[in-house]
Coordinates of C-alpha atoms in Angstrom, one line a residue:
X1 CA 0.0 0.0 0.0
X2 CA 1.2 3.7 -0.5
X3 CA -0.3 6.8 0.1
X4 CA -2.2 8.2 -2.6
X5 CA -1.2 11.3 -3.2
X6 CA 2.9 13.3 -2.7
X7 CA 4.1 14.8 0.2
X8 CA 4.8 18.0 -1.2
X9 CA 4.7 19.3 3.2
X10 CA 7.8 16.8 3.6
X11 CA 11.1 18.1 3.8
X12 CA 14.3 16.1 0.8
X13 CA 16.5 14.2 3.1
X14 CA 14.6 12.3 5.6
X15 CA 16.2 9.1 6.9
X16 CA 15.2 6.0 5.0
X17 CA 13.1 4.6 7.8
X18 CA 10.5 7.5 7.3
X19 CA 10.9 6.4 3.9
X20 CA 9.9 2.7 4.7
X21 CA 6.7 4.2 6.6
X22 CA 5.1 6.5 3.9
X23 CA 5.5 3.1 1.6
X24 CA 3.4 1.5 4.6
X25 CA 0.8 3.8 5.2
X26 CA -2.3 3.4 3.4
X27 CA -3.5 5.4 0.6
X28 CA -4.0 9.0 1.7
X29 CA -2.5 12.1 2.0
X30 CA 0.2 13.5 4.6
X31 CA 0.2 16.8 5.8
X32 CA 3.2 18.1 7.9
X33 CA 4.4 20.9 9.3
X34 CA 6.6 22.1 12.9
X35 CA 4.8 23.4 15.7
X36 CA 7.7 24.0 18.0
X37 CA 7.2 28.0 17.0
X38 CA 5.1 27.8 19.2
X39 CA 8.0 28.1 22.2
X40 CA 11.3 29.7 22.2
X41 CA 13.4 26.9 22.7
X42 CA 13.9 25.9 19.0
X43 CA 14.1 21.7 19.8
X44 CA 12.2 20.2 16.5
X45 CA 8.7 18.9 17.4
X46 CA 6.3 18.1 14.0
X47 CA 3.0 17.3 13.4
X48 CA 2.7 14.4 10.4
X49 CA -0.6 13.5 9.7
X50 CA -2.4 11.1 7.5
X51 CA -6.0 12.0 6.2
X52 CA -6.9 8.6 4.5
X53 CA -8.7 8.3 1.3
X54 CA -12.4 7.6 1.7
X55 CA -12.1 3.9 0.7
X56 CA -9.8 2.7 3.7
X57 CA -11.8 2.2 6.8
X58 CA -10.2 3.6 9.9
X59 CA -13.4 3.6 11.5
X60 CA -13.2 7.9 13.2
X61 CA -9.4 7.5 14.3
X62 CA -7.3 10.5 12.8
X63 CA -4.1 9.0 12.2
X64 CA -1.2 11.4 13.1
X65 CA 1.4 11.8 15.1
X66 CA 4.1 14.2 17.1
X67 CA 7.6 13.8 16.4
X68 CA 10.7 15.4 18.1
X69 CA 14.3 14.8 17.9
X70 CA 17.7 16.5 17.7
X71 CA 16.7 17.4 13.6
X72 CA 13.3 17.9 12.0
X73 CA 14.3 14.1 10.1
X74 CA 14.0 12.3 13.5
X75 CA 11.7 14.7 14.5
X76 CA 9.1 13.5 11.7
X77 CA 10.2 9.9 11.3
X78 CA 9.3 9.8 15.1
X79 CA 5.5 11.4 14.3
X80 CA 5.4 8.9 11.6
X81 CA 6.3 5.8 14.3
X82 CA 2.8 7.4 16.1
X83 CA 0.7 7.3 13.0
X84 CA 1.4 3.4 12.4
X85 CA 0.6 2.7 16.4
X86 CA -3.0 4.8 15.1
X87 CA -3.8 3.4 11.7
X88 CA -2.5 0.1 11.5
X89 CA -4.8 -1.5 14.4
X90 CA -7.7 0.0 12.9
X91 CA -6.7 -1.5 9.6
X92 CA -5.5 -4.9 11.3
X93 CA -7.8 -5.9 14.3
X94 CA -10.8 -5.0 13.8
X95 CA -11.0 -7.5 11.1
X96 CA -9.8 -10.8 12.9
X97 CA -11.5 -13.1 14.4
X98 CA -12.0 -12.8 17.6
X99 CA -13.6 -15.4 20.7
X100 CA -16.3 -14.6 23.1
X101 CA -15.5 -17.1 26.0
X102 CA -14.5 -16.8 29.6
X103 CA -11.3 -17.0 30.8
X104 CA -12.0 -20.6 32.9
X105 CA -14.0 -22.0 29.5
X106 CA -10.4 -21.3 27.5
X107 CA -8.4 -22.5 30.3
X108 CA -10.7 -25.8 30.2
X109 CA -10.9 -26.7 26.4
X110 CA -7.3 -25.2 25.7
X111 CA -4.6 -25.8 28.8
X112 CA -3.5 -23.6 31.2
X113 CA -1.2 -21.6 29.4
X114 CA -4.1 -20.8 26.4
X115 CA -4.9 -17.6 27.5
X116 CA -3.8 -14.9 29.6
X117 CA -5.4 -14.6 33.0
X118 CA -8.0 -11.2 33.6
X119 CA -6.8 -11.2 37.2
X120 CA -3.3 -10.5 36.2
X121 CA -4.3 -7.6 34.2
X122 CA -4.2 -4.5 36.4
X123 CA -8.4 -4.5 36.7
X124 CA -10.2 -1.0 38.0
X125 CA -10.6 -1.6 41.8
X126 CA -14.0 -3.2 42.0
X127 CA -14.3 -4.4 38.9
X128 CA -16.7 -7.4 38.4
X129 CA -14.8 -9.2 36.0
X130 CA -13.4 -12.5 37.3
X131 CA -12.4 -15.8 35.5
X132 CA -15.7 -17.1 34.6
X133 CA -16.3 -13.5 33.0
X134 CA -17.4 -13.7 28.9
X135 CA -15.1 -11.5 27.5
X136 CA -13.8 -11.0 23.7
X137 CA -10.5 -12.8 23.0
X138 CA -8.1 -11.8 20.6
X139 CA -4.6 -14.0 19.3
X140 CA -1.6 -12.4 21.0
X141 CA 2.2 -14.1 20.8
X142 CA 3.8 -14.9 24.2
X143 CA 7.2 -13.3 23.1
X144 CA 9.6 -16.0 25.2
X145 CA 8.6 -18.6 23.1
X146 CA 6.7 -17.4 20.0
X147 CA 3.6 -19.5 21.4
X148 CA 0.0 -18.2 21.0
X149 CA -2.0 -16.8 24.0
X150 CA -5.3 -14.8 23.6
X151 CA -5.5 -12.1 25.4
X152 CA -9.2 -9.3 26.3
X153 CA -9.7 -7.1 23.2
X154 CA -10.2 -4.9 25.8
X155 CA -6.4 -4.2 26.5
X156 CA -5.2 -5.0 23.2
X157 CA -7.5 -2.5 21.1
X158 CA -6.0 1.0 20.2
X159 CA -9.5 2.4 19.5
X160 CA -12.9 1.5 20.2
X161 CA -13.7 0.6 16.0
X162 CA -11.5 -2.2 16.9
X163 CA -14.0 -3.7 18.9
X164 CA -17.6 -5.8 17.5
X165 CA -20.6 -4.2 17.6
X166 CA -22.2 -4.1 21.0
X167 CA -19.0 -4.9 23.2
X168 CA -18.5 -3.1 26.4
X169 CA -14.3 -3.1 27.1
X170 CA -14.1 -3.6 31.2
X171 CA -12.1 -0.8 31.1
X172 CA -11.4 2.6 29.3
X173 CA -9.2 2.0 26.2
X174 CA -5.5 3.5 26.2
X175 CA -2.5 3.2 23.7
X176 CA 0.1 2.5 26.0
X177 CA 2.2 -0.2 25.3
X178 CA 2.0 0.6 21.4
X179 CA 5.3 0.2 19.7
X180 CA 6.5 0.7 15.8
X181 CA 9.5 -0.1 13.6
X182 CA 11.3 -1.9 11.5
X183 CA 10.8 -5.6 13.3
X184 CA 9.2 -7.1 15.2
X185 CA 11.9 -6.8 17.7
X186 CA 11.8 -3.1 17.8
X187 CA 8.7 -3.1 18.1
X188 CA 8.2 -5.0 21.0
X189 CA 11.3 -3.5 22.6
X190 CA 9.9 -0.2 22.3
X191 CA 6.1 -1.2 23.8
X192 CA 8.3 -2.5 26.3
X193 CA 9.6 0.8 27.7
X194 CA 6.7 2.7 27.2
X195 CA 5.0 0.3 30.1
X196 CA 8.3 0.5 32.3
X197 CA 7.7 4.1 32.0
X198 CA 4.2 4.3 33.6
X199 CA 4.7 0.9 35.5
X200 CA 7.2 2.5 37.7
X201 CA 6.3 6.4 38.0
X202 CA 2.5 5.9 37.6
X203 CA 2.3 6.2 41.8
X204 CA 5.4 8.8 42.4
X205 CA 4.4 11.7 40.0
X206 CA 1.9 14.2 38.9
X207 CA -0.6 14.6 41.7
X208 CA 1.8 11.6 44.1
X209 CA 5.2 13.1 43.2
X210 CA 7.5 13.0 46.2
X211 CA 9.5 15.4 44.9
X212 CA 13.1 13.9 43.9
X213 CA 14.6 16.1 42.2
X214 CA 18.1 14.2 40.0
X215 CA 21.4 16.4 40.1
X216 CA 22.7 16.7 36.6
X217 CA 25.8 14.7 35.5
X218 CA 29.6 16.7 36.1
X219 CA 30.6 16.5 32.7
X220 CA 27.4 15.9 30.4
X221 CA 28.0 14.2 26.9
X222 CA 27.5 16.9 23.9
X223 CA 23.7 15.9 23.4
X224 CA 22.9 17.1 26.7
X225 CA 24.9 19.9 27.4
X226 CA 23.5 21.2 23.9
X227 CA 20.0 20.9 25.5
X228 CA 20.8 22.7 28.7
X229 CA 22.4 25.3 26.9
X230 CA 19.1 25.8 24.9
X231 CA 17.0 25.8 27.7
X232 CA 19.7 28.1 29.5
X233 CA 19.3 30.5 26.3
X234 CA 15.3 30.4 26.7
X235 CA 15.4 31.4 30.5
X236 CA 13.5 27.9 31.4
X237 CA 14.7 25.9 33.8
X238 CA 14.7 22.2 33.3
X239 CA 13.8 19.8 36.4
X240 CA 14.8 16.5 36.1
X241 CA 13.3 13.8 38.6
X242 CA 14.0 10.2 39.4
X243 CA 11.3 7.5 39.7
X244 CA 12.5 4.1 40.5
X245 CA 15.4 2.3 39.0
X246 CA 14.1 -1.2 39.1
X247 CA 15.3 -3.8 36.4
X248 CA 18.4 -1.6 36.3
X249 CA 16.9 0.7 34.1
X250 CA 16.9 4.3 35.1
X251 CA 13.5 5.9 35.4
X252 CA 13.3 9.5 35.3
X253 CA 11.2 11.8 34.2
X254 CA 11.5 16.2 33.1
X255 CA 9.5 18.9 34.1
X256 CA 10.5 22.1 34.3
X257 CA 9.6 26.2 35.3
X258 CA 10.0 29.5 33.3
X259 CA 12.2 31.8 35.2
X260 CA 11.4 34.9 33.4
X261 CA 8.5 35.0 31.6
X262 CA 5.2 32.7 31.4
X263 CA 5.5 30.6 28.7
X264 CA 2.8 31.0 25.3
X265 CA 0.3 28.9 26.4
X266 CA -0.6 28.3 30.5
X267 CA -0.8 24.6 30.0
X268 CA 2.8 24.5 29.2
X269 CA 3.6 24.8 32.8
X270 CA 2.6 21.6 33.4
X271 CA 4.5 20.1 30.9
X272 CA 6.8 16.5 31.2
X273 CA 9.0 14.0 29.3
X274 CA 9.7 10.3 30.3
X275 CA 12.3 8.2 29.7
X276 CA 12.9 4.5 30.9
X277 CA 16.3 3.7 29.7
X278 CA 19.5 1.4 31.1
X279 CA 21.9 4.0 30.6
X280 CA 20.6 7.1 32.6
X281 CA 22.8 9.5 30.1
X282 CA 20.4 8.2 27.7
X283 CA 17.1 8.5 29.5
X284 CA 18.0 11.9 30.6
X285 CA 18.7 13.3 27.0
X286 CA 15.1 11.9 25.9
X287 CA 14.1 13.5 29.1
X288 CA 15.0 16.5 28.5
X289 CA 14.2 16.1 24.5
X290 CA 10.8 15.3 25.5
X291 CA 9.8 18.1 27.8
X292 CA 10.6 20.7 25.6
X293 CA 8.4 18.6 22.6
X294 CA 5.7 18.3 25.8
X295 CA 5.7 22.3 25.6
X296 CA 4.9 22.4 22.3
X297 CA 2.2 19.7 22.0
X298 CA 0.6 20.7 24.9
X299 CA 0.2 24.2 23.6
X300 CA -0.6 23.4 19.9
X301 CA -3.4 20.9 20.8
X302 CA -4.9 22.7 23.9
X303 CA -3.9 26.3 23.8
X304 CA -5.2 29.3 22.2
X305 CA -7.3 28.3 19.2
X306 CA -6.0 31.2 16.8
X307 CA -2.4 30.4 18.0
X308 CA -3.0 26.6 17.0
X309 CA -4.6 27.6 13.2
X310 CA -1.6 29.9 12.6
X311 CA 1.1 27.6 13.2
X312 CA -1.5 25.1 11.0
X313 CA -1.8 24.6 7.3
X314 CA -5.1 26.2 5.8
X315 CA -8.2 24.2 6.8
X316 CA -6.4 21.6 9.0
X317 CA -8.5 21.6 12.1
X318 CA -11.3 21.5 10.8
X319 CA -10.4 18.2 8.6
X320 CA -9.0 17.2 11.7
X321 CA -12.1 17.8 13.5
X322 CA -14.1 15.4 11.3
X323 CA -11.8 12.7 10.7
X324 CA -11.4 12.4 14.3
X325 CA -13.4 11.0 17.6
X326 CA -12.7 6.9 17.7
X327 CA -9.3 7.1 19.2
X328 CA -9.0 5.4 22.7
X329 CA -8.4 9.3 24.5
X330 CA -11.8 10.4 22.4
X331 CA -13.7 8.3 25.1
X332 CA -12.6 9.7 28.4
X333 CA -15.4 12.7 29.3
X334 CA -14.3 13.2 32.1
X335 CA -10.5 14.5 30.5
X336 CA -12.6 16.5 28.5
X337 CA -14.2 18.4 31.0
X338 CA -11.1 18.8 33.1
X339 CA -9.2 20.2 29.6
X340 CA -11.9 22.9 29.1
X341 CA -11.6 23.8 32.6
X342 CA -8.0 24.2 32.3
X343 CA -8.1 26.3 29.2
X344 CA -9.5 29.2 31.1
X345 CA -6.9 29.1 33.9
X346 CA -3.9 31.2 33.8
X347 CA -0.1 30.0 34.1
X348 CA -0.2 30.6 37.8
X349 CA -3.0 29.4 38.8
X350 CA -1.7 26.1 37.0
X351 CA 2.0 26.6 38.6
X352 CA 0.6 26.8 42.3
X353 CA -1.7 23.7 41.7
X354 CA 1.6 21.8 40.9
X355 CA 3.9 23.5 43.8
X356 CA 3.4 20.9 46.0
X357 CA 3.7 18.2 44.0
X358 CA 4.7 18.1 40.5
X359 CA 6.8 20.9 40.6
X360 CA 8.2 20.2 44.0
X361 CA 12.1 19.8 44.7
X362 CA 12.3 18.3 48.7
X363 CA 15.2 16.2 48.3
X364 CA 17.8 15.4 46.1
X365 CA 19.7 12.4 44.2
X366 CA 22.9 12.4 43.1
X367 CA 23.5 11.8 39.4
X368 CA 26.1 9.2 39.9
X369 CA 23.6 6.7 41.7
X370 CA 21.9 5.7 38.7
X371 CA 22.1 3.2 36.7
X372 CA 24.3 2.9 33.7
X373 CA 24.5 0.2 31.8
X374 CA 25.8 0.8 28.1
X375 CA 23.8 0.6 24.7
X376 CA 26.2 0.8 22.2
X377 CA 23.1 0.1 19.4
X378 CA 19.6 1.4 19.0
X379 CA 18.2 -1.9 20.0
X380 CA 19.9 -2.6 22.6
X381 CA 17.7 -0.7 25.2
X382 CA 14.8 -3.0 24.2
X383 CA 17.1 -6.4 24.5
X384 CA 18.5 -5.4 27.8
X385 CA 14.4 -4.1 28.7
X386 CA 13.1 -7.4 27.4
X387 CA 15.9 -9.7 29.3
X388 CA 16.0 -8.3 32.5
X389 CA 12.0 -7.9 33.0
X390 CA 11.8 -11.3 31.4
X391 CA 14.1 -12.9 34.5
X392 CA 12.3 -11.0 36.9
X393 CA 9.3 -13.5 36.2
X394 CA 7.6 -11.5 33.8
X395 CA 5.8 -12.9 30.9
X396 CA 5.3 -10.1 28.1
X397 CA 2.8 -10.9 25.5
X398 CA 2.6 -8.8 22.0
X399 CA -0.2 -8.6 19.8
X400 CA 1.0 -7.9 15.8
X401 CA -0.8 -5.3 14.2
X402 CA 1.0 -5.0 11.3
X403 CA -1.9 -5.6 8.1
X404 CA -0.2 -8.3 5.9
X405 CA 2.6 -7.9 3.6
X406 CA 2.9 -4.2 5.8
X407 CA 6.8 -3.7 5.4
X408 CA 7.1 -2.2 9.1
X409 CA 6.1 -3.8 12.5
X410 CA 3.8 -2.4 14.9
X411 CA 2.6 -4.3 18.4
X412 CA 0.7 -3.7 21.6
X413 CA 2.6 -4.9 24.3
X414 CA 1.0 -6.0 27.0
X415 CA 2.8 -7.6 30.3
X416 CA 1.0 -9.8 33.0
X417 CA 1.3 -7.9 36.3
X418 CA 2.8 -4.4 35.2
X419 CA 0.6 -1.4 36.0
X420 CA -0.7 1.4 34.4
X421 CA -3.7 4.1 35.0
X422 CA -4.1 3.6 38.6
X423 CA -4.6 7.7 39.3
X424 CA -7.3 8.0 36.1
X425 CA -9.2 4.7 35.8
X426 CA -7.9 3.0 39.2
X427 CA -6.4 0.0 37.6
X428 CA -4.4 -1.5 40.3
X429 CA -3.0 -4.8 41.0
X430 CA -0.4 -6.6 43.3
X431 CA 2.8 -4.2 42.4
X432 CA 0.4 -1.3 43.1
X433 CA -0.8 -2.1 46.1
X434 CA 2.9 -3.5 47.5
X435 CA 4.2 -0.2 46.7
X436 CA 1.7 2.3 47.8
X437 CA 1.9 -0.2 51.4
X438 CA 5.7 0.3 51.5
X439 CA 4.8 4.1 51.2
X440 CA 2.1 3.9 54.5
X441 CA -0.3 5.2 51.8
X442 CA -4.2 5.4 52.3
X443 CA -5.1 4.9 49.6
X444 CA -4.7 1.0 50.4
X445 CA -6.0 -0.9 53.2
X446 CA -7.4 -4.0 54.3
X447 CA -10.5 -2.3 55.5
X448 CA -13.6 -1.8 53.2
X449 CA -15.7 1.1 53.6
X450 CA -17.7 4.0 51.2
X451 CA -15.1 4.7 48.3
X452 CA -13.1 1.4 49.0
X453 CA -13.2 -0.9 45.6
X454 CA -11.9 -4.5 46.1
X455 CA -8.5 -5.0 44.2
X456 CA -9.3 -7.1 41.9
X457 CA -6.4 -10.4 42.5
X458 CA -5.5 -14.1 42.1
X459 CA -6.2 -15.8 45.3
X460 CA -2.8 -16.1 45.6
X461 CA -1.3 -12.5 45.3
X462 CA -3.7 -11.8 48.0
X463 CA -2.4 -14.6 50.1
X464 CA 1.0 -12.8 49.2
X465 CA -0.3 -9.2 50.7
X466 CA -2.2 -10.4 53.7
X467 CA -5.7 -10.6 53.0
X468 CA -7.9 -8.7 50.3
X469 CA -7.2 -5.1 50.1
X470 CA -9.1 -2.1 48.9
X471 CA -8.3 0.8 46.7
X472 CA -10.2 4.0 48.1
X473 CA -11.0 5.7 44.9
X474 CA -12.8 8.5 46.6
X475 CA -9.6 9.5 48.0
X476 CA -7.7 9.0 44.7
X477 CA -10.3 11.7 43.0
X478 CA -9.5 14.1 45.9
X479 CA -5.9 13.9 45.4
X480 CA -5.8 14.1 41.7
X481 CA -8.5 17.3 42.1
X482 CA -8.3 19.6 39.2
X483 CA -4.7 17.7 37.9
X484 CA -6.6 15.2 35.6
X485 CA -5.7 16.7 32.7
X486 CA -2.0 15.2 34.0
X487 CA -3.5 11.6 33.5
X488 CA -5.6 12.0 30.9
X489 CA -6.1 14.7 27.7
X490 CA -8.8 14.8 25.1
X491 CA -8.1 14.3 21.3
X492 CA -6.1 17.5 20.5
X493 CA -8.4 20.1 19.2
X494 CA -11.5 18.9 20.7
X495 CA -11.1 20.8 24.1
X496 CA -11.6 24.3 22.4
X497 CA -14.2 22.8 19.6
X498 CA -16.5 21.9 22.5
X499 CA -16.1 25.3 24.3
X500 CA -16.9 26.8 21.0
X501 CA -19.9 24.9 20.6
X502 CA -21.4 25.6 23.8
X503 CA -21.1 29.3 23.7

């Protein structure tokens, strides 16, 4: 398949992988065009959209993606990565066949490694599903031994056309986990660190952050003394923060204040990159790459509408507009709401809702005690990912969304037992709840009482913890307060489109 029309909006010289993709994508045509204008730190960040033609069915997702990188060619080959995690499912799952059968009835007529278990899934507190639960049951690939598992549609869909007519996921639908490339492998590696990402700072940031702030390294390496020089230039002062370093991989993450004047938009103040990586040098640079491309999303998607369709090509939005709505974030009303809210606010009233948490700084760590384990090749931050989660125990499962004969790869990764979304959609499971008990948290107990959902667990990671415990969700919603938009934001554009409507 190749897109139907030229991409006059694409720079000469891209690498050849961005190459590979455009000869993937299905027949359309790509728009493109940098929105990091928009700030004053001059790091690429482009938008690359596909609008397909009206004969391939992507069922209301708008397939597009934001890139960023040290040039605008990784800048749009990474946008490009995002638009196969959108389009290809669509194109891919939606059309295989799936089972409706409950966990036990698979385990029965199948074996016991047939299918992967709901209660290892990271379930909302309270959620009814159990084992003898009809679900819908896709074909996923236990990646340790190329076996076949199947796994809910509800965690392996990307958007909601994915699913068959009438079928209620148990929980909302979310992209994470998505990975793209050239292989399988890639692929896989990179769904890989997008879990390790949320797995391990989804309870110690945003609205929970304890406030760790990371020193930076004596003697950076040129990437990232390039960056702080930039961001040094801009008058914006970069805060990197450490999450955990389990597995050996360093897991930080990048926010950051403006130290002289409020930035374009006031939702950039809130801003924040990730990075899960083995070699902290590494995960700081995307860190620090990723914050500033944070800034610019955030402000192009949700900031001032006439800002956003100056820095866009003539009649964008409003093709954007009607293309859009099935993607998994088009479903969440309540981030919505909370974005539409925000949109009035100004920078500081934003800036003192995150003091106390996201922005705090009450202790800090030292550089020199993270991990650093050397990745000498661009796949070898997968590998190492994929071989030390593995001999922890873990068991991660991929399902290939790649439509056949599609020349690039592209998975959802999804690992038994790693958490994501507890603060939003209170998915918790036995990690969550050991780790918010090692922090005397309350929002776990052992106690149930109004607001306090069951955890939903095999009998035997509650023998494990001690008994059954709770997650109280009415206390989760008071600590996250007006800071959903954090968790969760609405389809870029949509925010101000409803604001507009209603007035």
């Amino acid at each position: 398949m190749r897109t139907g029309s030229a991409h006059k909006d694409l720079p000469a010289g891209l690498p050849d992988a961005a190459r590979l993709y455009l000869d993937a994508f299905p027949a359309g045509e790509i728009v493109a065009f940098p929105i990091d204008p928009v700030d004053r730190l001059g790091i690429p960040v482009w938008i690359v959209a596909l609008f397909p033609d009206d004969q391939t069915p992507l069922g209301g997702v708008m397939p597009y993606g934001v890139g960023y990188g040290a040039d605008e060619g990784q800048a749009i080959l990474g946008a490009m990565g995002e638009i196969a995690e959108m389009a290809f499912p669509a194109l891919s799952l939606s059309r295989r066949s799936k089972v409706r059968a409950s966990y036990a009835d698979l385990i029965a007529s199948e074996g016991e490694h047939a299918a992967a278990d709901p209660l290892t899934l990271c379930l909302p507190a309270g959620s009814p599903v159990a084992r003898d639960t009809v679900l819908e049951w896709v074909e996923a690939v236990r990646h340790a031994d190329g076996s076949r598992v199947l796994v809910p549609i509800d965690l392996a869909a990307y958007n909601s056309a994915e699913l068959s007519p009438g079928y209620a996921p148990f929980t909302t639908i979310i992209s994470n986990g998505m990975g793209a490339g050239p292989d399988i492998d890639w692929a896989v590696g990179h769904g890989l660190c997008e879990i390790l990402q949320r797995d391990g700072n989804g309870l110690l940031f945003r609205a929970l952050d304890r406030g760790v702030a990371l020193g930076l390294p004596h003697d950076p390496p040129a990437g990232i003394a390039a960056l702080l020089a930039r961001y040094e230039q801009a008058g914006i002062r970069p805060i990197p923060k450490f999450a955990t370093d389990e597995f050996g991989i360093a897991n930080i993450y990048c926010v950051g204040e403006d130290t002289h004047v409020d930035p374009a938009e006031p939702i950039m103040v809130s801003s924040c990159g990730e990075a899960a990586h083995p070699d902290a040098l590494a995960a700081l640079e995307k860190a620090l790459t990723e914050y500033a491309a944070s800034r610019s999303r955030k402000a192009y998607a949700h900031g001032d509408e006439a800002r956003t369709r100056a820095l866009s090509p003539s009649g964008y939005v409003e093709r954007f507009l009607a293309q859009s709505g099935g993607a998994a974030k088009s479903s969440d009303r309540r981030a919505l709401d909370a974005m539409i809210d925000w949109q009035a606010r100004a920078a500081g009233e934003i800036r003192e809702w995150l003091a106390p948490n996201m922005l705090a700084e009450t202790t800090r760590k030292p550089f020199a005690d993270l991990p650093h384990t050397p990745c000498p090749g661009p796949r070898d931050r997968g590998r190492i990912a994929l071989e030390r989660v593995i001999a922890a125990g873990f068991d991660p499962l991929y399902v290939d969304m790649a439509p056949e004969g599609c020349p690039v790869s592209t998975v959802k990764l999804i690992v038994p037992g790693m958490e994501v979304e507890t603060m939003s959609y209170y998915r918790i499971g036995e990690r969550g709840v050991a780790k918010l008990m090692a922090m005397d948290s309350e929002l776990v107990g052992f106690v149930p009482g109004p607001g306090k959902e069951p955890v939903r667990l095999t009998p035997e990671a509650v023998e494990r913890l001690g008994g059954q415990p709770y997650f109280d969700t009415a206390l989760a919603e008071r600590i996250v307060g007006p800071l959903y938009p954090l968790y969760r934001e609405p389809e870029a554009h949509h925010a101000a489109a409803a604001r507009n409507a209603a007035t």
